[in-house]
Structures are given as structure tokens and as C-alpha cells.
Coordinates of C-alpha atoms in Angstrom, one line a residue:
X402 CA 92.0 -67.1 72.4
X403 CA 89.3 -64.7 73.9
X404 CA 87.9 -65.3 77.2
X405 CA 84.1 -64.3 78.4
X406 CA 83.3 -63.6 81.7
X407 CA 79.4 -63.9 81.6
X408 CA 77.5 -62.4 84.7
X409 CA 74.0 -64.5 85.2
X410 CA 71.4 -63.6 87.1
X411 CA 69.9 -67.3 88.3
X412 CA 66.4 -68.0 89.6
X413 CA 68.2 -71.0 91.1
X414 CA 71.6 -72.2 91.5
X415 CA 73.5 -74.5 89.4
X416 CA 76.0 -77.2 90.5
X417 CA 78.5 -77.5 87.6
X418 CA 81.7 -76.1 89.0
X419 CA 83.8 -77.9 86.2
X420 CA 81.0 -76.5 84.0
X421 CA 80.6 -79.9 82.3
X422 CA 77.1 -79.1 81.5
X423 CA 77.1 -75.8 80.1
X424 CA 80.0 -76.7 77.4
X425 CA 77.9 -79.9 76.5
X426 CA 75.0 -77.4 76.6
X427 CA 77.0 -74.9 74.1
X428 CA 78.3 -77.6 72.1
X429 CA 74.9 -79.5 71.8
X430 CA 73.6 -75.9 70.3
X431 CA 76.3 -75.6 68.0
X432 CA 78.9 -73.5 69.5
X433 CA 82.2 -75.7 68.6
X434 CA 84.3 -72.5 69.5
X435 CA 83.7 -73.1 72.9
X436 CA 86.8 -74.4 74.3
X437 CA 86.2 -74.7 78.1
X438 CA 83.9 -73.6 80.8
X439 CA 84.3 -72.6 84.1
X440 CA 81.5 -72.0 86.8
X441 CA 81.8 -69.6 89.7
X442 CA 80.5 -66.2 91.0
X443 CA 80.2 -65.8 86.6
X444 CA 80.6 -68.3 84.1
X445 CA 83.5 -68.1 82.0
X446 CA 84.1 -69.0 78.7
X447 CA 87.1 -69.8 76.2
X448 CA 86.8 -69.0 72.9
X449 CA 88.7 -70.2 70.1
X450 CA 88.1 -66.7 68.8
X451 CA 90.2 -63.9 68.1
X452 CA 88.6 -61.3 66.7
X453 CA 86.6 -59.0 70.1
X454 CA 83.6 -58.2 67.8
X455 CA 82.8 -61.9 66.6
X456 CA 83.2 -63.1 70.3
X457 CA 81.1 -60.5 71.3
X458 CA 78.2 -61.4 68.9
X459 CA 78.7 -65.1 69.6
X460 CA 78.4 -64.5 73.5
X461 CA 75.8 -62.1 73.0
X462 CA 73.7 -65.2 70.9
X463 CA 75.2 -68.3 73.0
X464 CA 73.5 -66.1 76.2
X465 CA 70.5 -65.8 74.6
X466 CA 70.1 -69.3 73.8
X467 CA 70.6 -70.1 77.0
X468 CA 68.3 -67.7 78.1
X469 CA 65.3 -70.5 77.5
X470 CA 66.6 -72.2 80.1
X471 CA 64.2 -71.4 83.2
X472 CA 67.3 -71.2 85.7
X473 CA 68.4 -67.8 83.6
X474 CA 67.4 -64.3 84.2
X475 CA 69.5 -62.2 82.7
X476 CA 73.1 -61.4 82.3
X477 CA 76.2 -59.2 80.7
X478 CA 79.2 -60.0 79.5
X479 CA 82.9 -58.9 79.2
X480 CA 85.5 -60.1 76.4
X481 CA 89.2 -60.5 77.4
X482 CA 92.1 -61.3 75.9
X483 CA 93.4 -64.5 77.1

């Protein structure tokens, strides 16, 4: 399992601690892969993925989708093995 620490710059803050609503987000746009999510100073995201250049591409096209959302800015990202 890979883990993604995802750095977002928001125009406004989110309240999803548990980050309830950003895995039903994910999973409502099709990432199944998504295992958990966890909201903090970065969101962080477990991937039933092992190979770094697949879970890099995901990330890079799960943040982009999520880029429409108006709370998002920007971001980067970091892959780690979990």
C-alpha cells in the first residue's frame, strides 16, 4: 500500500477531519483504489497501489479532478511507502 500526502492550497477551509467527504468524493469519480482519507495540515491518501509511478499518475489525475472544485487552488504531492 502507497500513501499520498497531498499539499492543497484552499481558498477556504474544509471541515472533514475523518475525510468522509473527500473518499466519497474520490470514490464517486471513480477512484476505487482509494482506501482511506485523512484531513489535516495535507490530505492524505491510501492507495491500494504498489507500483510509485501508477500512484503517482493516479494522484496527479485524482488532484486535478478535484481541482474543479472552487475550494482548491493548487497543490503537490509526495508518494510514500506505507
Amino acid at each position: 500500500m502507497l500513501k499520498a500526502e497531498i499539499f492543497v492550497y484552499l481558498k477556504k477551509s474544509i471541515s472533514d477531519p475523518p475525510g468522509i467527504a473527500v473518499l466519497n468524493s474520490l470514490k464517486s469519480l471513480g477512484f476505487d483504489n482509494v482506501e482511506k482519507v485523512r484531513m489535516g495540515k495535507y490530505i492524505v491518501v491510501y492507495l491500494n497501489e504498489n507500483d510509485i509511478e501508477k500512484a503517482k499518475e493516479l494522484v496527479k489525475l485524482m488532484c486535478e479532478k478535484l481541482l474543479c472544485n472552487p475550494v482548491m487552488e493548487e497543490y503537490k504531492f509526495n508518494i510514500l511507502e506505507e
